[in-house]
mmCIF file of C-alpha atoms in Angstrom:
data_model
loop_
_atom_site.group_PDB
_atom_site.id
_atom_site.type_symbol
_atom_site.label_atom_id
_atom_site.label_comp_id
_atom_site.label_asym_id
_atom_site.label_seq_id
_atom_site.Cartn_x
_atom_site.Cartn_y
_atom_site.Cartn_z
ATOM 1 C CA UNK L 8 102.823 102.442 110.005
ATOM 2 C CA UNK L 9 104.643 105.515 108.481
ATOM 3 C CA UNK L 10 107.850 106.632 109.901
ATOM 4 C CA UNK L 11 107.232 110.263 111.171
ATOM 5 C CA UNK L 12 111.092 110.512 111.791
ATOM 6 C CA UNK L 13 113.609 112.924 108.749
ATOM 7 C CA UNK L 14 115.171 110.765 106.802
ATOM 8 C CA UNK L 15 118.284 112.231 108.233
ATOM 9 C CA UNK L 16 118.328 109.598 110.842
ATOM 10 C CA UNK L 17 118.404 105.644 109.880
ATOM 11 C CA UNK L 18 114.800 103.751 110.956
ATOM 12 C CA UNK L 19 116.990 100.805 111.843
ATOM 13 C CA UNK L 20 119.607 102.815 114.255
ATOM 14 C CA UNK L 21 116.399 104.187 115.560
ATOM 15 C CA UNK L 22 114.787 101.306 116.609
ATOM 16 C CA UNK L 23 117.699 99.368 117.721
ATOM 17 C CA UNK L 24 118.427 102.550 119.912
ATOM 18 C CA UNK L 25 115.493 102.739 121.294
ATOM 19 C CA UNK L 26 115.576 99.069 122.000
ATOM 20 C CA UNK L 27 118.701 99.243 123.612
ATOM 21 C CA UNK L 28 117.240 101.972 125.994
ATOM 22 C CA UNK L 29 114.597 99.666 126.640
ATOM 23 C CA UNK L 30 116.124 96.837 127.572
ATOM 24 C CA UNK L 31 118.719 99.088 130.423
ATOM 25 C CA UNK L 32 115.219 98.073 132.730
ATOM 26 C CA UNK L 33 115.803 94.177 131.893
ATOM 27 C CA UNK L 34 119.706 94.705 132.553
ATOM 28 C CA UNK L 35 119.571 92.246 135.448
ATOM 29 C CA UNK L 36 117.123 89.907 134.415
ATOM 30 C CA UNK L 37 119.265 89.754 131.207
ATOM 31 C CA UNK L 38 122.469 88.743 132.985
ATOM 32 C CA UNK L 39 120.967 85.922 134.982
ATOM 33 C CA UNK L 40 120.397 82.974 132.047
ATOM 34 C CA UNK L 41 122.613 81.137 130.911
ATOM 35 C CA UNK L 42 125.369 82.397 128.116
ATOM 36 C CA UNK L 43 125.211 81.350 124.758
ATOM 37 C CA UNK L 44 127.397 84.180 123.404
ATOM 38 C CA UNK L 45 129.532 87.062 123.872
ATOM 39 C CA UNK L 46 129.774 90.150 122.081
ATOM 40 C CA UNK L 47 133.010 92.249 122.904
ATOM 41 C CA UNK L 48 131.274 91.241 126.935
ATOM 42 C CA UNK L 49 127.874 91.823 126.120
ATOM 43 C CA UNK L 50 125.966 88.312 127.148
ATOM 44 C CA UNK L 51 123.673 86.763 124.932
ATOM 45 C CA UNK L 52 121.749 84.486 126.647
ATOM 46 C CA UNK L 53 119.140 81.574 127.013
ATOM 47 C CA UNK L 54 116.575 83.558 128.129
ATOM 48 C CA UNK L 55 116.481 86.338 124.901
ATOM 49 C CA UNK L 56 116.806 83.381 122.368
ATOM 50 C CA UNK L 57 113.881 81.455 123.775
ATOM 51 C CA UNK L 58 111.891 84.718 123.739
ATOM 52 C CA UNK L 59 112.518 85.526 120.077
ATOM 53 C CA UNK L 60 111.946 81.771 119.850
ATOM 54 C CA UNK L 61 108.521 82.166 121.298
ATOM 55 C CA UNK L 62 107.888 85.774 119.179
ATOM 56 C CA UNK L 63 108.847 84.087 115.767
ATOM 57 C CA UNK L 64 106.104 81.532 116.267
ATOM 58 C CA UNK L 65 108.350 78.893 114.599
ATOM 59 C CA UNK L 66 106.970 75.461 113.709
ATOM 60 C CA UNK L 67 108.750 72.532 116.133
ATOM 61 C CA UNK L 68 110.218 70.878 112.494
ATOM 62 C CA UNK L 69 112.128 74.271 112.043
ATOM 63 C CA UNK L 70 113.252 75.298 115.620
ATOM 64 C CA UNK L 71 116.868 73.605 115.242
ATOM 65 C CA UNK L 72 117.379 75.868 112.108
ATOM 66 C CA UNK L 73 115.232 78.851 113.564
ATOM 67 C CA UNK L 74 117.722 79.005 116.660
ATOM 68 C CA UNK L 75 120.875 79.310 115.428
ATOM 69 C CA UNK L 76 119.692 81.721 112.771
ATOM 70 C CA UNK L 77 117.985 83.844 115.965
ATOM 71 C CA UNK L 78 120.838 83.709 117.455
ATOM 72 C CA UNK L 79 122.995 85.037 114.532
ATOM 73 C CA UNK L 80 120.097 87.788 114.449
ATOM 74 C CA UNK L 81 120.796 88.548 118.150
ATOM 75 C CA UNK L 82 124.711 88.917 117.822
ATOM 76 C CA UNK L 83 123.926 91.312 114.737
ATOM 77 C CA UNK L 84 121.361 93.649 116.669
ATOM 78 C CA UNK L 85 124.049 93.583 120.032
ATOM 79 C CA UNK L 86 126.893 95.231 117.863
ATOM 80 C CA UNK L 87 124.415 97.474 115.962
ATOM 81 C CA UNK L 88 123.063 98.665 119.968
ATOM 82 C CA UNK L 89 126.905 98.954 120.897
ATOM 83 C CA UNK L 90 127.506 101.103 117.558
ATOM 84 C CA UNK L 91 124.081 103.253 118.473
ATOM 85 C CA UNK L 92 125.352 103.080 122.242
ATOM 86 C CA UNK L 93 128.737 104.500 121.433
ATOM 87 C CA UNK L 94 127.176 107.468 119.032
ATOM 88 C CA UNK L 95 124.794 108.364 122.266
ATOM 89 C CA UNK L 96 121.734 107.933 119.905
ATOM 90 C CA UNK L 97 119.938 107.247 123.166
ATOM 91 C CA UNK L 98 120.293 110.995 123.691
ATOM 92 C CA UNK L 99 119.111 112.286 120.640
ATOM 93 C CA UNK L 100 115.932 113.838 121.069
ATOM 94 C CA UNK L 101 113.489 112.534 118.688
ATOM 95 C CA UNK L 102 115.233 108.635 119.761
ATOM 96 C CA UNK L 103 114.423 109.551 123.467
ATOM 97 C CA UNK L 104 110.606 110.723 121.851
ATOM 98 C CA UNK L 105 110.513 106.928 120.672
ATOM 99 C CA UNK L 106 111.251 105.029 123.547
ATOM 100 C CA UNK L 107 108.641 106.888 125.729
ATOM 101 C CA UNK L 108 106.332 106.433 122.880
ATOM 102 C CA UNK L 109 107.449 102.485 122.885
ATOM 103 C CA UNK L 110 106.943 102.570 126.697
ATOM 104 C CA UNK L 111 103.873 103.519 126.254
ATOM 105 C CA UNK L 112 102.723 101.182 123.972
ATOM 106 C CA UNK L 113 104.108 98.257 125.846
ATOM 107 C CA UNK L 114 102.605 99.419 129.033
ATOM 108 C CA UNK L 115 99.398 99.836 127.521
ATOM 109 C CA UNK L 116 99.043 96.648 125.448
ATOM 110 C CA UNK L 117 100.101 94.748 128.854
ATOM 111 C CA UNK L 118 97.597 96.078 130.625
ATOM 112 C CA UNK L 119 94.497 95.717 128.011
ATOM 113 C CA UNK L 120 96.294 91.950 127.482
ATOM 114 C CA UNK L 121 95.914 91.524 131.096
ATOM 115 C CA UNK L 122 91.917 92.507 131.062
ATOM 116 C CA UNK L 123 90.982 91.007 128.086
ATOM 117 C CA UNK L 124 93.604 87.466 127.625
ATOM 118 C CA UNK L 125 90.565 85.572 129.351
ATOM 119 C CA UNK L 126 87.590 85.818 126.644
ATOM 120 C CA UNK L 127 86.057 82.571 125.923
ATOM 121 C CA UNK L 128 86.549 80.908 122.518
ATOM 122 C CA UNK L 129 83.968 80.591 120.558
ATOM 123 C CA UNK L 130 80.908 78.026 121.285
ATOM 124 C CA UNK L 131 80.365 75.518 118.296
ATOM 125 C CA UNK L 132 77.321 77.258 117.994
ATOM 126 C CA UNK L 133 78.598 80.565 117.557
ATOM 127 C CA UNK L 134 80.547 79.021 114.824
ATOM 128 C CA UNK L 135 77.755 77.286 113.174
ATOM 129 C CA UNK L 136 75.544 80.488 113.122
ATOM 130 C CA UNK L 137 78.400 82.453 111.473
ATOM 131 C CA UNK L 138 79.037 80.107 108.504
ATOM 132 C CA UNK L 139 75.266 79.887 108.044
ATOM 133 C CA UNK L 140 74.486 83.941 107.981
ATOM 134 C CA UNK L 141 77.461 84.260 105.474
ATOM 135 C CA UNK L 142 77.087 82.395 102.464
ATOM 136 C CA UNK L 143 78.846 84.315 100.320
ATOM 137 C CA UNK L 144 82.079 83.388 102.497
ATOM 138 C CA UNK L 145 81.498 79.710 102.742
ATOM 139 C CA UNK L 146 78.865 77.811 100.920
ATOM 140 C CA UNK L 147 78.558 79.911 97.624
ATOM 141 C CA UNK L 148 82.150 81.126 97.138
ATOM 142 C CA UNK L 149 83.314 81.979 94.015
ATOM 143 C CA UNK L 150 86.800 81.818 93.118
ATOM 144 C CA UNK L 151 88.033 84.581 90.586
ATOM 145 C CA UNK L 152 91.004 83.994 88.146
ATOM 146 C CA UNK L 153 92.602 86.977 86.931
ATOM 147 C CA UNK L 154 95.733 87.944 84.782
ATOM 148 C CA UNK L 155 97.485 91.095 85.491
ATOM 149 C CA UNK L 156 99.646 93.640 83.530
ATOM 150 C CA UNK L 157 101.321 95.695 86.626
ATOM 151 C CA UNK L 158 102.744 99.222 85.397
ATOM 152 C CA UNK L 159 103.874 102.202 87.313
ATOM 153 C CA UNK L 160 100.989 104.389 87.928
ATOM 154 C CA UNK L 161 102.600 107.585 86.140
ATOM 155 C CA UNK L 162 102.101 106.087 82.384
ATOM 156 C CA UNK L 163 98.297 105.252 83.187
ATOM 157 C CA UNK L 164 97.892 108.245 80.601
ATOM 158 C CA UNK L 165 94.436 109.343 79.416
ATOM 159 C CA UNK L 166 95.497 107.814 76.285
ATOM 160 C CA UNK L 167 95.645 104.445 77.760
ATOM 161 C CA UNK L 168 92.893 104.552 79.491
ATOM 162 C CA UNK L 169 91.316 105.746 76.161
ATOM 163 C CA UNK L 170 92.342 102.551 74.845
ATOM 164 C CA UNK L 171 91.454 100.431 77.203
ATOM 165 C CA UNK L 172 87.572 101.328 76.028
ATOM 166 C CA UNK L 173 88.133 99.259 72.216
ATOM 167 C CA UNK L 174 90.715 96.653 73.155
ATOM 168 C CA UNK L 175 89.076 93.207 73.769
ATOM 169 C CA UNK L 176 91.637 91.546 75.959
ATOM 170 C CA UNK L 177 94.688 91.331 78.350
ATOM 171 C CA UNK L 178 97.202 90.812 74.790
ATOM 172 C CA UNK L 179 95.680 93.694 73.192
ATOM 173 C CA UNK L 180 96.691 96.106 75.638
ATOM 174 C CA UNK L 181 99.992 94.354 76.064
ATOM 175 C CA UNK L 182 101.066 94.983 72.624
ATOM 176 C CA UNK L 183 99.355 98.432 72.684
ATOM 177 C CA UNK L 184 102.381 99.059 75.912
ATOM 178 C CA UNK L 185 105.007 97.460 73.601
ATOM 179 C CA UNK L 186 104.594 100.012 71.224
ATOM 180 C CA UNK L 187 104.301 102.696 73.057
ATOM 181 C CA UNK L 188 107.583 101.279 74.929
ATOM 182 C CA UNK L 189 105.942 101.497 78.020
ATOM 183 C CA UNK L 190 107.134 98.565 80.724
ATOM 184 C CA UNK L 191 105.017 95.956 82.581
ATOM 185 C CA UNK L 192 105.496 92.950 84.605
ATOM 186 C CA UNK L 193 103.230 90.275 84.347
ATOM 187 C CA UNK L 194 101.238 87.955 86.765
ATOM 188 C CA UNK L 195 98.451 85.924 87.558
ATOM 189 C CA UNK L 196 96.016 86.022 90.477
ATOM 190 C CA UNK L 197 93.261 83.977 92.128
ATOM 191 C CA UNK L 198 90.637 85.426 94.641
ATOM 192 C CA UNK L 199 87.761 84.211 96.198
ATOM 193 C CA UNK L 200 84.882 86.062 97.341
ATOM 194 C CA UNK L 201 86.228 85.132 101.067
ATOM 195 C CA UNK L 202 89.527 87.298 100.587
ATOM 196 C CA UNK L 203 87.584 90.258 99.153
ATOM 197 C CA UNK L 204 84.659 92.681 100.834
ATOM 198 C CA UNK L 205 81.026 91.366 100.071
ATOM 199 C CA UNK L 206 80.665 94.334 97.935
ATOM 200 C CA UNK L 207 83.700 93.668 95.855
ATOM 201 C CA UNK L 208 83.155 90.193 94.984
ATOM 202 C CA UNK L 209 79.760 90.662 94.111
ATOM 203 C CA UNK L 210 80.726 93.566 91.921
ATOM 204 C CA UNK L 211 83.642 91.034 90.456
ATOM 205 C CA UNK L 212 80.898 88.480 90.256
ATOM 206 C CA UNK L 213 78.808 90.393 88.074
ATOM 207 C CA UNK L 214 81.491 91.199 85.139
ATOM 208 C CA UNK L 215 81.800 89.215 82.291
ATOM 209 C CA UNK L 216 84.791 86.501 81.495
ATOM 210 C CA UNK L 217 87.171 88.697 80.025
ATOM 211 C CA UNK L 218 86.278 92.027 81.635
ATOM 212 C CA UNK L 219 89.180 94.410 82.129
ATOM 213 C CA UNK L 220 89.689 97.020 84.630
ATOM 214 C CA UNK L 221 92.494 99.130 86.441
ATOM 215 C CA UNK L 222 93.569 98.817 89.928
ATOM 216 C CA UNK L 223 95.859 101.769 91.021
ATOM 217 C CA UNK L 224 98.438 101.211 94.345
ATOM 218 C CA UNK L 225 100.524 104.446 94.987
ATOM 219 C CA UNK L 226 103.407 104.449 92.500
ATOM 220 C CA UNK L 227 101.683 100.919 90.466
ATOM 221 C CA UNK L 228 98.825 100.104 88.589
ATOM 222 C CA UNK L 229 97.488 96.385 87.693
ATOM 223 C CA UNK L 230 95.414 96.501 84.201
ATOM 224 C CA UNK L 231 93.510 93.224 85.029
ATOM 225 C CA UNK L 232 91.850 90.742 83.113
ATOM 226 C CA UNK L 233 88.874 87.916 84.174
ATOM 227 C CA UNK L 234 89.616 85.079 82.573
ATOM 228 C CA UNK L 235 87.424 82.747 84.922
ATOM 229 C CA UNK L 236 84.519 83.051 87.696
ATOM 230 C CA UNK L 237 83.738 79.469 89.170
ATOM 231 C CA UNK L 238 81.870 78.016 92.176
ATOM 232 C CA UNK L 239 84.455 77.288 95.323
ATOM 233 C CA UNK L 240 82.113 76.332 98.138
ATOM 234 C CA UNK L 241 84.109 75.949 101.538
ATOM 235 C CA UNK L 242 82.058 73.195 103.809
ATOM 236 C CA UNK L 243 81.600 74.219 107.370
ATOM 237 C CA UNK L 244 84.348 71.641 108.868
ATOM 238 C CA UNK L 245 87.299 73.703 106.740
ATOM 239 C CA UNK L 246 85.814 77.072 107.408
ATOM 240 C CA UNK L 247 85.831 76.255 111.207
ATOM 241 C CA UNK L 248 89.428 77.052 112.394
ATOM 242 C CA UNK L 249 89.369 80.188 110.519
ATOM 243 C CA UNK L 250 85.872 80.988 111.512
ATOM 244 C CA UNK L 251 86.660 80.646 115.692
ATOM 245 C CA UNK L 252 89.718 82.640 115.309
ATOM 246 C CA UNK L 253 87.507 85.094 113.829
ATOM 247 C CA UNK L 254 85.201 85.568 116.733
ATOM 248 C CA UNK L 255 87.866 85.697 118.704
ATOM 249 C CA UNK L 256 89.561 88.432 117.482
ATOM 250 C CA UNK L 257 86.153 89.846 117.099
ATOM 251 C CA UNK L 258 85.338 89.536 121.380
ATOM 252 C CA UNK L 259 88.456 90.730 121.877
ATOM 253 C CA UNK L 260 88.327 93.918 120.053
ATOM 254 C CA UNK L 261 84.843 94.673 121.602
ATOM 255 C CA UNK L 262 86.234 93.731 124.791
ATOM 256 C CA UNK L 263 89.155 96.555 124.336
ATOM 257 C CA UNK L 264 86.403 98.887 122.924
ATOM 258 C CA UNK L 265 84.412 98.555 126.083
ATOM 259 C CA UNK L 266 87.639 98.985 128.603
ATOM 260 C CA UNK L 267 88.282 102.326 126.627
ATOM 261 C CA UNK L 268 84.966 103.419 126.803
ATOM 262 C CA UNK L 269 84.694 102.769 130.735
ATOM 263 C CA UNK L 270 88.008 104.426 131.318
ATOM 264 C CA UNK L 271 87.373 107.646 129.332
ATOM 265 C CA UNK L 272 83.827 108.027 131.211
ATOM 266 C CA UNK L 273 85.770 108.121 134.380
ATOM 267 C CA UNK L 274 88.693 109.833 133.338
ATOM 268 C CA UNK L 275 88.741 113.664 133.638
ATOM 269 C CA UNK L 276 89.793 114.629 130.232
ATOM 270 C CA UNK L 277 90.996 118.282 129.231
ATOM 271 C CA UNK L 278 91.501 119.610 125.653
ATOM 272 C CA UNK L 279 93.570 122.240 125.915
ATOM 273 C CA UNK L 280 93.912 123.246 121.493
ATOM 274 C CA UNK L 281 90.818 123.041 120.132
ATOM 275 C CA UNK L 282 91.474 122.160 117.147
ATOM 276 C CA UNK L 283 92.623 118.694 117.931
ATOM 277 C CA UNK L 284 88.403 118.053 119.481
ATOM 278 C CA UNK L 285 87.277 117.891 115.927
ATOM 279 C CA UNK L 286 87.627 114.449 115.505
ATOM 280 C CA UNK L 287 84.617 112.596 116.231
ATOM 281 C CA UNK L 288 86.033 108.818 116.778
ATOM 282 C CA UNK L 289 87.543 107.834 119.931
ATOM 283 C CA UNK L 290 91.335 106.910 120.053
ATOM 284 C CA UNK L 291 92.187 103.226 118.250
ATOM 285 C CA UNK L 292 92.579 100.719 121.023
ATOM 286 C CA UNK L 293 95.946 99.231 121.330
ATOM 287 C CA UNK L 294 97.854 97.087 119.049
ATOM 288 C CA UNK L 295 96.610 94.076 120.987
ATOM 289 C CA UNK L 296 92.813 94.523 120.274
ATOM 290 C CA UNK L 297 93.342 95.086 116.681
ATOM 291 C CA UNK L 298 90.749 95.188 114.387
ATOM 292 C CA UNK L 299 89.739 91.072 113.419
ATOM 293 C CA UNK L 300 89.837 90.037 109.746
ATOM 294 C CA UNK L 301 87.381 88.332 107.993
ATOM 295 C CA UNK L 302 88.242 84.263 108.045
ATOM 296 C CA UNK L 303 89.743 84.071 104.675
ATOM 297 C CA UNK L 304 91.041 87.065 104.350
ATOM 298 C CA UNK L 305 93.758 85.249 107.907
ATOM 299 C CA UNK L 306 94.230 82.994 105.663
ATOM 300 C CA UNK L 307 95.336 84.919 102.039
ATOM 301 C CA UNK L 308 97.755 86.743 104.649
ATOM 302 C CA UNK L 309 100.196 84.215 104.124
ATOM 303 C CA UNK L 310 100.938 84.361 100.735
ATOM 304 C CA UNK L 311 104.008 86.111 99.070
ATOM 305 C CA UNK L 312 104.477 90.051 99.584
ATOM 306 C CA UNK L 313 103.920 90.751 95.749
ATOM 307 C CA UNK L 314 100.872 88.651 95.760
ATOM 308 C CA UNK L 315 99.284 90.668 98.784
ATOM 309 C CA UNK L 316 100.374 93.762 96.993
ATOM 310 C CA UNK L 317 98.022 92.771 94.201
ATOM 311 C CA UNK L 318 95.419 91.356 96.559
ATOM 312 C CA UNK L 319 95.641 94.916 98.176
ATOM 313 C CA UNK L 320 94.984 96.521 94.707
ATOM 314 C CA UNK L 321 92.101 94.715 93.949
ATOM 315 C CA UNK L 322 90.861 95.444 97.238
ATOM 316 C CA UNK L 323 90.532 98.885 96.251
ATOM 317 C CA UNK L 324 88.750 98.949 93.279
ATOM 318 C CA UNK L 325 86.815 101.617 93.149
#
């Protein structure tokens, strides 16, 4: 999400500002667990650390580690919400703009959480269908290798991309950027027709080993290079995890949909500017009934940042 605040004002005061607002509600419940620090007489207790314990979704091998470094990261954010406290950033208008639009949000997402945190899982069935009317997911996946020259997107010139038409491969145009001083990082990539659209992967599919094409990303480009298309099938029992969570995400989001759409028919709803009733879709659902990703596309999610900035690229081939 893109901050919509000047850059006048620090994101991070912001937030911690409006989370120190926030939190004024919670005073009481705050004070009642059990100390595990002070900060010039601000508590730090129990209660928070098991709730940042139970947010950060840390695995039961790491939680000894995971706590003390939460609780280091709880100290930190209590002086920076003394600092902001202090500076009255709570008063600042576009802070105070925030933390009603937080409210909001927290409200909201409680309340479609509440009417939708019953949905059944997903019958074996349901499962078995899915994997069987996707084959392109599952039984015939195809795993692309790629190699990747990444450049900033202003020296994609029309000379290079001139070039691009006679050179033959990845080393070609790598030399043609040496001498033309132009700098690249490089990098390899896999992908398999599961992480990608159906459209995409087909369309990877059909080039030939070798093939090269640009991917542009805001400021960066990749120049990328096949170098290998094979058969990865995934059998039904690995696909199944990934496949229920799917569904799930999937009855959940139609669940939200359908709460929204019963509320607005009942609600009395006044536009008052006329320009803003252009727009023909209905307002996004909250964060809560977000849209659900395709199985394997859950599961490239947890790779490195750089690597899903690439994955992101070639997601946008055009």
């Amino acid at each position: 999400m893109k901050n919509a605040f000047p850059s006048s004002r620090s994101a991070a005061v912001l937030m911690l500002a409006a989370a120190l607002a926030l939190s004024a509600c919670g005073e009481k419940a705050k004070k009642t667990g059990q100390a595990l620090a002070s900060v010039n007489g601000e508590e730090i207790t129990v209660l928070q650390l098991n709730e940042e314990m139970q947010r950060s979704g840390v695995q039961a091998a790491q939680q000894d580690t995971a706590r003390k470094q939460l609780l280091e990261g709880l100290i930190d954010r209590q002086l920076l919400q003394n600092e902001a406290a202090k500076d009255k950033l709570e008063r600042d208008p576009q802070v105070m703009q925030a933390i009603e639009r937080a409210k909001a949000m927290i409200v909201a997402q409680a309340y479609m959480q509440k009417r939708i945190g019953s949905q059944a899982r997903p019958a074996k069935g349901e499962v078995e269908q899915y994997y069987q009317q996707h084959p392109e997911f599952f039984a015939n996946r195809k795993q692309f290798d790629m190699r990747q020259l990444v450049l900033a997107t202003k020296d994609v010139s029309e000379q290079l991309k001139s070039q691009l038409d006679s050179v033959k491969s990845l080393e070609e145009a790598a030399a043609w950027l040496d001498g033309h001083q132009i700098k690249y990082v490089r990098a390899g990539l896999t992908r398999t027709s599961t992480d990608l659209p159906p459209e995409l992967g087909a369309r990877l599919a059909a080039m030939p080993k070798g093939q090269l094409f640009i991917i542009r990303e805001g400021e960066r480009s990749m120049l990328i290079q096949i170098t290998d298309v094979k058969d990865s099938p995934l059998s039904l029992d690995a696909a199944t995890a990934q496949i229920e969570q799917f569904l799930f995400n999937k009855k959940n989001k139609e669940a939200a949909e359908a709460e929204i759409k019963r509320l607005r028919s009942t609600a009395k709803i006044e536009y008052f500017n006329k320009a803003d009733t252009t727009a023909a879709a209905a307002p996004a659902a909250p964060a809560a009934a977000a849209s659900p990703t395709p199985p394997a596309q859950q599961a490239a999610a947890s790779q490195s940042s750089a690597d899903e900035a690439a994955a992101r690229g070639v997601a946008g081939l055009k």
